[in-house]
Tab-separated table of N, CA and C in Angstrom:
chain	number	residue	atom	x	y	z
T	1	UNK	N	7.536	-2.054	15.932
T	1	UNK	CA	7.568	-1.827	14.496
T	1	UNK	C	6.853	-0.506	14.211
T	2	UNK	N	7.507	0.351	13.456
T	2	UNK	CA	6.923	1.639	13.069
T	2	UNK	C	6.880	1.732	11.541
T	3	UNK	N	5.770	2.267	11.063
T	3	UNK	CA	5.566	2.392	9.624
T	3	UNK	C	5.265	3.846	9.292
T	4	UNK	N	5.893	4.349	8.256
T	4	UNK	CA	5.629	5.720	7.820
T	4	UNK	C	5.371	5.704	6.323
T	5	UNK	N	4.141	6.070	5.944
T	5	UNK	CA	3.778	6.141	4.531
T	5	UNK	C	4.045	7.544	3.986
T	6	UNK	N	4.322	7.593	2.717
T	6	UNK	CA	4.482	8.869	2.030
T	6	UNK	C	4.194	8.671	0.552
T	7	UNK	N	4.063	9.789	-0.156
T	7	UNK	CA	3.899	9.724	-1.597
T	7	UNK	C	2.512	10.015	-2.115
T	8	UNK	N	1.566	10.201	-1.222
T	8	UNK	CA	0.215	10.522	-1.668
T	8	UNK	C	0.121	11.922	-2.229
T	9	UNK	N	-1.038	12.231	-2.798
T	9	UNK	CA	-1.248	13.557	-3.349
T	9	UNK	C	-2.451	13.596	-4.248
T	10	UNK	N	-2.557	14.695	-4.961
T	10	UNK	CA	-3.638	14.901	-5.916
T	10	UNK	C	-3.106	14.622	-7.321
T	11	UNK	N	-3.831	13.804	-8.058
T	11	UNK	CA	-3.410	13.448	-9.404
T	11	UNK	C	-4.635	13.382	-10.303
T	12	UNK	N	-4.447	13.685	-11.578
T	12	UNK	CA	-5.555	13.588	-12.515
T	12	UNK	C	-5.789	12.145	-12.935
T	13	UNK	N	-6.997	11.829	-13.357
T	13	UNK	CA	-7.251	10.473	-13.874
T	13	UNK	C	-6.257	10.114	-14.981
T	14	UNK	N	-5.771	8.885	-14.912
T	14	UNK	CA	-4.755	8.424	-15.855
T	14	UNK	C	-3.336	8.659	-15.375
T	15	UNK	N	-3.188	9.388	-14.307
T	15	UNK	CA	-1.869	9.692	-13.774
T	15	UNK	C	-1.305	8.583	-12.906
T	16	UNK	N	-0.133	8.843	-12.357
T	16	UNK	CA	0.578	7.851	-11.548
T	16	UNK	C	1.077	8.464	-10.252
T	17	UNK	N	1.181	7.617	-9.264
T	17	UNK	CA	1.809	7.963	-7.990
T	17	UNK	C	2.571	6.749	-7.489
T	18	UNK	N	3.597	7.014	-6.706
T	18	UNK	CA	4.296	5.918	-6.035
T	18	UNK	C	4.270	6.180	-4.537
T	19	UNK	N	3.644	5.269	-3.822
T	19	UNK	CA	3.601	5.339	-2.370
T	19	UNK	C	4.777	4.574	-1.785
T	20	UNK	N	5.261	5.063	-0.651
T	20	UNK	CA	6.344	4.388	0.058
T	20	UNK	C	5.918	4.093	1.483
T	21	UNK	N	6.386	2.973	1.984
T	21	UNK	CA	6.170	2.597	3.379
T	21	UNK	C	7.535	2.280	3.974
T	22	UNK	N	8.021	3.167	4.804
T	22	UNK	CA	9.310	2.958	5.468
T	22	UNK	C	9.068	2.199	6.764
T	23	UNK	N	9.749	1.065	6.894
T	23	UNK	CA	9.541	0.163	8.028
T	23	UNK	C	10.762	0.205	8.930
T	24	UNK	N	10.531	0.450	10.210
T	24	UNK	CA	11.623	0.417	11.180
T	24	UNK	C	11.214	-0.446	12.358
T	25	UNK	N	12.210	-0.877	13.123
T	25	UNK	CA	11.938	-1.767	14.229
T	25	UNK	C	12.214	-3.203	13.853
T	26	UNK	N	11.865	-4.111	14.744
T	26	UNK	CA	12.197	-5.521	14.560
T	26	UNK	C	11.004	-6.276	13.981
T	27	UNK	N	11.133	-6.672	12.735
T	27	UNK	CA	10.104	-7.460	12.061
T	27	UNK	C	10.580	-8.905	11.986
T	28	UNK	N	9.665	-9.841	12.222
T	28	UNK	CA	9.996	-11.242	12.165
T	28	UNK	C	10.489	-11.673	10.800
T	29	UNK	N	11.080	-12.833	10.747
T	29	UNK	CA	11.641	-13.324	9.486
T	29	UNK	C	10.546	-13.700	8.486
T	30	UNK	N	9.368	-14.002	8.972
T	30	UNK	CA	8.220	-14.298	8.108
T	30	UNK	C	7.178	-13.216	8.340
T	31	UNK	N	6.808	-12.535	7.275
T	31	UNK	CA	5.899	-11.405	7.447
T	31	UNK	C	5.156	-11.136	6.150
T	32	UNK	N	4.100	-10.375	6.298
T	32	UNK	CA	3.353	-9.828	5.165
T	32	UNK	C	3.411	-8.322	5.242
T	33	UNK	N	3.498	-7.676	4.100
T	33	UNK	CA	3.303	-6.235	4.028
T	33	UNK	C	2.125	-5.988	3.107
T	34	UNK	N	1.146	-5.314	3.627
T	34	UNK	CA	-0.083	-5.042	2.890
T	34	UNK	C	-0.247	-3.548	2.666
T	35	UNK	N	-0.866	-3.223	1.549
T	35	UNK	CA	-1.389	-1.866	1.335
T	35	UNK	C	-2.913	-1.967	1.338
T	36	UNK	N	-3.530	-1.110	2.125
T	36	UNK	CA	-4.981	-1.011	2.195
T	36	UNK	C	-5.412	0.374	1.714
T	37	UNK	N	-6.636	0.430	1.240
T	37	UNK	CA	-7.240	1.703	0.844
T	37	UNK	C	-8.564	1.859	1.589
T	38	UNK	N	-8.795	3.069	2.081
T	38	UNK	CA	-10.075	3.367	2.715
T	38	UNK	C	-10.664	4.606	2.063
T	39	UNK	N	-11.718	4.397	1.294
T	39	UNK	CA	-12.418	5.506	0.670
T	39	UNK	C	-13.350	6.151	1.688
T	40	UNK	N	-13.718	7.393	1.477
T	40	UNK	CA	-14.606	8.083	2.437
T	40	UNK	C	-15.898	7.306	2.657
T	41	UNK	N	-16.220	7.051	3.918
T	41	UNK	CA	-17.445	6.359	4.264
T	41	UNK	C	-17.442	4.872	4.023
T	42	UNK	N	-16.291	4.323	3.668
T	42	UNK	CA	-16.219	2.897	3.372
T	42	UNK	C	-15.231	2.192	4.298
T	43	UNK	N	-15.300	0.881	4.285
T	43	UNK	CA	-14.367	0.102	5.094
T	43	UNK	C	-13.004	0.065	4.407
T	44	UNK	N	-12.012	-0.248	5.191
T	44	UNK	CA	-10.657	-0.379	4.672
T	44	UNK	C	-10.582	-1.686	3.863
T	45	UNK	N	-10.036	-1.580	2.643
T	45	UNK	CA	-9.978	-2.749	1.761
T	45	UNK	C	-8.538	-3.045	1.347
T	46	UNK	N	-8.228	-4.323	1.266
T	46	UNK	CA	-6.887	-4.755	0.885
T	46	UNK	C	-6.653	-4.498	-0.602
T	47	UNK	N	-5.524	-3.900	-0.908
T	47	UNK	CA	-5.168	-3.567	-2.285
T	47	UNK	C	-4.080	-4.488	-2.819
T	48	UNK	N	-3.021	-4.680	-2.026
T	48	UNK	CA	-1.890	-5.483	-2.485
T	48	UNK	C	-1.140	-6.030	-1.286
T	49	UNK	N	-0.515	-7.187	-1.492
T	49	UNK	CA	0.249	-7.864	-0.441
T	49	UNK	C	1.550	-8.389	-1.015
T	50	UNK	N	2.618	-8.248	-0.254
T	50	UNK	CA	3.875	-8.907	-0.582
T	50	UNK	C	4.323	-9.692	0.639
T	51	UNK	N	4.628	-10.953	0.403
T	51	UNK	CA	5.048	-11.860	1.465
T	51	UNK	C	6.562	-11.823	1.572
T	52	UNK	N	7.075	-12.134	2.753
T	52	UNK	CA	8.521	-12.149	2.945
T	52	UNK	C	9.214	-13.094	1.984
T	53	UNK	N	8.502	-14.124	1.560
T	53	UNK	CA	9.069	-15.068	0.598
T	53	UNK	C	8.971	-14.601	-0.838
T	54	UNK	N	8.298	-13.458	-1.059
T	54	UNK	CA	8.237	-12.879	-2.397
T	54	UNK	C	6.893	-12.987	-3.085
T	55	UNK	N	5.994	-13.812	-2.541
T	55	UNK	CA	4.684	-13.953	-3.180
T	55	UNK	C	3.922	-12.633	-3.124
T	56	UNK	N	3.253	-12.318	-4.237
T	56	UNK	CA	2.534	-11.048	-4.371
T	56	UNK	C	1.105	-11.328	-4.810
T	57	UNK	N	0.170	-10.611	-4.214
T	57	UNK	CA	-1.224	-10.691	-4.643
T	57	UNK	C	-1.809	-9.285	-4.719
T	58	UNK	N	-2.831	-9.157	-5.574
T	58	UNK	CA	-3.496	-7.876	-5.779
T	58	UNK	C	-5.001	-8.053	-5.730
T	59	UNK	N	-5.685	-6.988	-5.323
T	59	UNK	CA	-7.131	-6.955	-5.493
T	59	UNK	C	-7.438	-6.892	-6.987
T	60	UNK	N	-8.559	-7.486	-7.371
T	60	UNK	CA	-8.917	-7.511	-8.799
T	60	UNK	C	-8.996	-6.101	-9.379
T	61	UNK	N	-9.429	-5.162	-8.559
T	61	UNK	CA	-9.659	-3.804	-9.057
T	61	UNK	C	-8.377	-3.084	-9.444
T	62	UNK	N	-7.223	-3.578	-9.000
T	62	UNK	CA	-5.964	-2.878	-9.291
T	62	UNK	C	-4.997	-3.708	-10.131
T	63	UNK	N	-5.360	-4.935	-10.417
T	63	UNK	CA	-4.471	-5.798	-11.202
T	63	UNK	C	-4.147	-5.157	-12.546
T	64	UNK	N	-2.882	-5.181	-12.895
T	64	UNK	CA	-2.441	-4.604	-14.163
T	64	UNK	C	-2.151	-3.114	-14.074
T	65	UNK	N	-2.535	-2.485	-12.960
T	65	UNK	CA	-2.291	-1.032	-12.802
T	65	UNK	C	-1.352	-0.730	-11.636
T	66	UNK	N	-1.432	-1.520	-10.586
T	66	UNK	CA	-0.625	-1.282	-9.386
T	66	UNK	C	0.462	-2.356	-9.293
T	67	UNK	N	1.604	-1.960	-8.758
T	67	UNK	CA	2.710	-2.897	-8.530
T	67	UNK	C	3.276	-2.669	-7.138
T	68	UNK	N	3.319	-3.727	-6.358
T	68	UNK	CA	3.942	-3.667	-5.038
T	68	UNK	C	5.353	-4.232	-5.151
T	69	UNK	N	6.299	-3.586	-4.482
T	69	UNK	CA	7.685	-4.047	-4.531
T	69	UNK	C	8.375	-3.689	-3.223
T	70	UNK	N	9.562	-4.233	-3.076
T	70	UNK	CA	10.253	-4.109	-1.799
T	70	UNK	C	11.723	-3.769	-2.015
T	71	UNK	N	12.212	-2.802	-1.256
T	71	UNK	CA	13.645	-2.486	-1.208
T	71	UNK	C	14.154	-3.046	0.105
T	72	UNK	N	14.731	-4.236	0.036
T	72	UNK	CA	15.143	-4.920	1.268
T	72	UNK	C	16.266	-4.187	1.993
T	73	UNK	N	17.145	-3.587	1.244
T	73	UNK	CA	18.296	-2.925	1.864
T	73	UNK	C	17.874	-1.752	2.737
T	74	UNK	N	16.782	-1.080	2.324
T	74	UNK	CA	16.344	0.108	3.044
T	74	UNK	C	15.032	-0.081	3.790
T	75	UNK	N	14.525	-1.313	3.773
T	75	UNK	CA	13.277	-1.626	4.489
T	75	UNK	C	12.134	-0.704	4.066
T	76	UNK	N	11.946	-0.603	2.765
T	76	UNK	CA	10.865	0.206	2.221
T	76	UNK	C	10.036	-0.675	1.283
T	77	UNK	N	8.747	-0.535	1.387
T	77	UNK	CA	7.834	-1.191	0.457
T	77	UNK	C	7.124	-0.111	-0.347
T	78	UNK	N	7.076	-0.321	-1.656
T	78	UNK	CA	6.491	0.660	-2.554
T	78	UNK	C	5.168	0.137	-3.116
T	79	UNK	N	4.326	1.081	-3.476
T	79	UNK	CA	3.135	0.766	-4.256
T	79	UNK	C	3.113	1.734	-5.432
T	80	UNK	N	3.487	1.220	-6.598
T	80	UNK	CA	3.438	2.003	-7.817
T	80	UNK	C	2.035	1.927	-8.376
T	81	UNK	N	1.409	3.069	-8.557
T	81	UNK	CA	0.023	3.117	-9.012
T	81	UNK	C	-0.044	3.868	-10.328
T	82	UNK	N	-0.433	3.160	-11.383
T	82	UNK	CA	-0.528	3.743	-12.720
T	82	UNK	C	-1.978	3.767	-13.186
T	83	UNK	N	-2.224	4.601	-14.177
T	83	UNK	CA	-3.568	4.704	-14.750
T	83	UNK	C	-4.627	4.863	-13.655
T	84	UNK	N	-4.386	5.803	-12.782
T	84	UNK	CA	-5.280	6.006	-11.648
T	84	UNK	C	-6.642	6.506	-12.095
T	85	UNK	N	-7.651	6.076	-11.337
T	85	UNK	CA	-9.035	6.436	-11.612
T	85	UNK	C	-9.656	7.063	-10.369
T	86	UNK	N	-10.729	7.818	-10.536
T	86	UNK	CA	-11.348	8.445	-9.362
T	86	UNK	C	-11.695	7.453	-8.246
T	87	UNK	N	-12.030	6.232	-8.613
T	87	UNK	CA	-12.376	5.238	-7.587
T	87	UNK	C	-11.166	4.760	-6.795
T	88	UNK	N	-9.979	5.157	-7.199
T	88	UNK	CA	-8.784	4.843	-6.412
T	88	UNK	C	-8.562	5.849	-5.287
T	89	UNK	N	-9.378	6.870	-5.233
T	89	UNK	CA	-9.264	7.884	-4.185
T	89	UNK	C	-9.487	7.276	-2.810
T	90	UNK	N	-8.662	7.679	-1.859
T	90	UNK	CA	-8.819	7.217	-0.498
T	90	UNK	C	-7.547	7.401	0.303
T	91	UNK	N	-7.636	7.021	1.552
T	91	UNK	CA	-6.464	7.009	2.413
T	91	UNK	C	-5.812	5.646	2.267
T	92	UNK	N	-4.522	5.646	1.992
T	92	UNK	CA	-3.782	4.396	1.797
T	92	UNK	C	-2.930	4.122	3.038
T	93	UNK	N	-3.074	2.915	3.537
T	93	UNK	CA	-2.380	2.505	4.754
T	93	UNK	C	-1.450	1.325	4.478
T	94	UNK	N	-0.293	1.397	5.079
T	94	UNK	CA	0.643	0.277	5.066
T	94	UNK	C	0.421	-0.539	6.339
T	95	UNK	N	0.477	-1.845	6.200
T	95	UNK	CA	0.249	-2.762	7.322
T	95	UNK	C	1.282	-3.881	7.265
T	96	UNK	N	1.903	-4.151	8.375
T	96	UNK	CA	2.839	-5.266	8.484
T	96	UNK	C	2.279	-6.277	9.484
T	97	UNK	N	2.296	-7.525	9.083
T	97	UNK	CA	1.861	-8.605	9.972
T	97	UNK	C	2.999	-9.600	10.112
T	98	UNK	N	3.357	-9.888	11.374
T	98	UNK	CA	4.313	-10.956	11.635
T	98	UNK	C	3.858	-11.710	12.871
T	99	UNK	N	4.706	-12.572	13.385
T	99	UNK	CA	4.315	-13.388	14.536
T	99	UNK	C	4.027	-12.537	15.765
T	100	UNK	N	4.555	-11.321	15.776
T	100	UNK	CA	4.378	-10.453	16.931
T	100	UNK	C	3.123	-9.629	16.925
T	101	UNK	N	2.493	-9.523	15.767
T	101	UNK	CA	1.285	-8.731	15.711
T	101	UNK	C	1.068	-8.069	14.371
T	102	UNK	N	0.178	-7.083	14.386
T	102	UNK	CA	-0.190	-6.345	13.178
T	102	UNK	C	0.043	-4.864	13.454
T	103	UNK	N	0.734	-4.217	12.539
T	103	UNK	CA	1.170	-2.847	12.749
T	103	UNK	C	0.692	-1.983	11.586
T	104	UNK	N	0.330	-0.729	11.903
T	104	UNK	CA	-0.235	0.177	10.911
T	104	UNK	C	0.514	1.501	10.880
T	105	UNK	N	0.574	2.066	9.698
T	105	UNK	CA	1.058	3.415	9.562
T	105	UNK	C	-0.077	4.402	9.724
T	106	UNK	N	0.251	5.680	9.550
T	106	UNK	CA	-0.741	6.739	9.766
T	106	UNK	C	-1.560	7.017	8.518
T	107	UNK	N	-1.121	6.499	7.381
T	107	UNK	CA	-1.855	6.666	6.134
T	107	UNK	C	-1.352	7.839	5.316
T	108	UNK	N	-1.624	7.758	4.020
T	108	UNK	CA	-1.314	8.851	3.112
T	108	UNK	C	-2.487	8.993	2.139
T	109	UNK	N	-2.914	10.212	1.906
T	109	UNK	CA	-4.115	10.472	1.126
T	109	UNK	C	-3.803	10.512	-0.368
T	110	UNK	N	-4.612	9.795	-1.124
T	110	UNK	CA	-4.540	9.838	-2.585
T	110	UNK	C	-5.881	10.345	-3.107
T	111	UNK	N	-5.827	11.381	-3.903
T	111	UNK	CA	-7.035	11.921	-4.499
T	111	UNK	C	-6.859	11.961	-6.009
T	112	UNK	N	-7.769	11.301	-6.711
T	112	UNK	CA	-7.728	11.255	-8.173
T	112	UNK	C	-8.914	12.066	-8.673
T	113	UNK	N	-8.616	13.197	-9.270
T	113	UNK	CA	-9.690	14.104	-9.671
T	113	UNK	C	-9.188	15.084	-10.710
T	114	UNK	N	-10.137	15.582	-11.509
T	114	UNK	CA	-9.801	16.635	-12.462
T	114	UNK	C	-9.886	17.990	-11.768
Protein backbone atom coordinates (compact mmCIF):
# COMPACT_ATOMS: atom_id res chain seq x y z
CA UNK A 1 0.00 0.00 0.00
CA UNK A 2 1.38 3.40 -1.00
CA UNK A 3 0.06 6.75 0.14
CA UNK A 4 0.80 10.14 -1.37
CA UNK A 5 -0.41 13.30 0.35
CA UNK A 6 -0.77 16.64 -1.36
CA UNK A 7 -2.48 19.97 -0.92
CA UNK A 8 -0.51 21.54 1.89
CA UNK A 9 0.78 25.08 1.84
CA UNK A 10 0.83 28.44 3.50
CA UNK A 11 -2.51 30.00 4.35
CA UNK A 12 -3.65 32.93 6.44
CA UNK A 13 -5.75 32.42 9.57
CA UNK A 14 -9.37 31.88 8.60
CA UNK A 15 -8.39 30.37 5.28
CA UNK A 16 -9.00 26.93 3.84
CA UNK A 17 -7.02 24.08 2.38
CA UNK A 18 -7.96 20.68 1.03
CA UNK A 19 -5.52 17.85 1.56
CA UNK A 20 -5.58 14.73 -0.58
CA UNK A 21 -4.33 11.24 0.12
CA UNK A 22 -3.99 9.09 -2.98
CA UNK A 23 -4.03 5.41 -2.06
CA UNK A 24 -2.60 2.71 -4.29
CA UNK A 25 -1.97 -0.97 -3.79
CA UNK A 26 -4.11 -3.65 -2.21
CA UNK A 27 -6.11 -2.48 0.80
CA UNK A 28 -8.27 -4.91 2.73
CA UNK A 29 -12.03 -4.74 2.59
CA UNK A 30 -12.13 -3.41 6.16
CA UNK A 31 -9.87 -0.47 6.82
CA UNK A 32 -9.42 2.88 8.48
CA UNK A 33 -8.01 5.99 6.87
CA UNK A 34 -6.66 8.50 9.33
CA UNK A 35 -5.26 11.99 9.06
CA UNK A 36 -2.66 12.89 11.67
CA UNK A 37 -1.01 16.21 12.43
CA UNK A 38 2.45 16.68 13.89
CA UNK A 39 3.32 20.16 15.07
CA UNK A 40 6.99 21.10 15.53
CA UNK A 41 8.38 19.47 18.66
CA UNK A 42 5.17 17.60 19.38
CA UNK A 43 3.89 14.08 18.97
CA UNK A 44 1.77 13.06 16.04
CA UNK A 45 -1.92 13.49 16.89
CA UNK A 46 -5.02 12.01 15.28
CA UNK A 47 -7.17 14.58 13.51
CA UNK A 48 -9.83 12.62 11.63
CA UNK A 49 -10.76 9.05 10.75
CA UNK A 50 -13.00 7.49 8.13
CA UNK A 51 -13.87 3.82 8.36
CA UNK A 52 -14.48 1.61 5.35
CA UNK A 53 -18.06 1.32 6.53
CA UNK A 54 -18.44 5.10 6.47
CA UNK A 55 -18.14 5.97 10.15
CA UNK A 56 -16.31 9.26 10.71
CA UNK A 57 -14.71 10.72 13.81
CA UNK A 58 -12.85 13.94 14.51
CA UNK A 59 -10.58 15.32 17.19
CA UNK A 60 -12.43 17.86 19.33
CA UNK A 61 -10.06 20.58 18.18
CA UNK A 62 -11.20 20.32 14.55
CA UNK A 63 -14.88 19.46 14.87
CA UNK A 64 -17.03 21.80 12.81
CA UNK A 65 -14.01 23.02 10.80
CA UNK A 66 -12.53 19.93 9.15
CA UNK A 67 -14.31 17.37 6.97
CA UNK A 68 -12.90 14.01 5.94
CA UNK A 69 -14.35 12.37 2.83
CA UNK A 70 -13.59 9.65 0.37
CA UNK A 71 -13.63 9.31 -3.42
CA UNK A 72 -14.03 5.56 -3.77
CA UNK A 73 -13.73 5.52 -7.53
CA UNK A 74 -10.29 7.12 -7.44
CA UNK A 75 -9.07 5.82 -4.07
CA UNK A 76 -8.51 9.28 -2.66
CA UNK A 77 -9.29 10.51 0.82
CA UNK A 78 -9.67 14.24 1.37
CA UNK A 79 -9.37 16.46 4.39
CA UNK A 80 -11.17 19.74 3.87
CA UNK A 81 -9.89 22.25 6.40
CA UNK A 82 -11.81 25.49 6.93
CA UNK A 83 -11.35 28.41 9.29
CA UNK A 84 -7.74 27.45 9.83
CA UNK A 85 -5.90 28.72 12.87
CA UNK A 86 -2.19 29.00 13.67
CA UNK A 87 -2.48 25.97 15.96
CA UNK A 88 -3.42 23.88 12.93
CA UNK A 89 0.13 24.31 11.64
CA UNK A 90 2.06 21.09 11.22
CA UNK A 91 2.93 18.20 9.00
CA UNK A 92 -0.18 16.26 8.02
CA UNK A 93 0.11 12.54 7.44
CA UNK A 94 -2.27 10.08 5.88
CA UNK A 95 -2.40 6.63 7.50
CA UNK A 96 -4.20 3.50 6.36
CA UNK A 97 -4.79 0.58 8.70
CA UNK A 98 -6.09 -2.79 7.57
CA UNK A 99 -5.58 -6.42 8.48
CA UNK A 100 -2.21 -6.33 6.75
CA UNK A 101 -0.71 -3.51 8.71
CA UNK A 102 -0.39 0.24 9.06
CA UNK A 103 0.86 2.38 6.21
CA UNK A 104 2.01 6.01 6.13
CA UNK A 105 2.51 8.68 3.55
CA UNK A 106 5.40 11.12 3.46
CA UNK A 107 3.34 14.02 4.82
CA UNK A 108 2.37 17.44 3.57
CA UNK A 109 3.16 20.67 5.40
CA UNK A 110 0.43 23.08 6.44
CA UNK A 111 1.42 26.47 7.76
CA UNK A 112 -1.20 28.91 9.05
CA UNK A 113 0.32 32.33 9.50
CA UNK A 114 -0.01 35.98 8.62
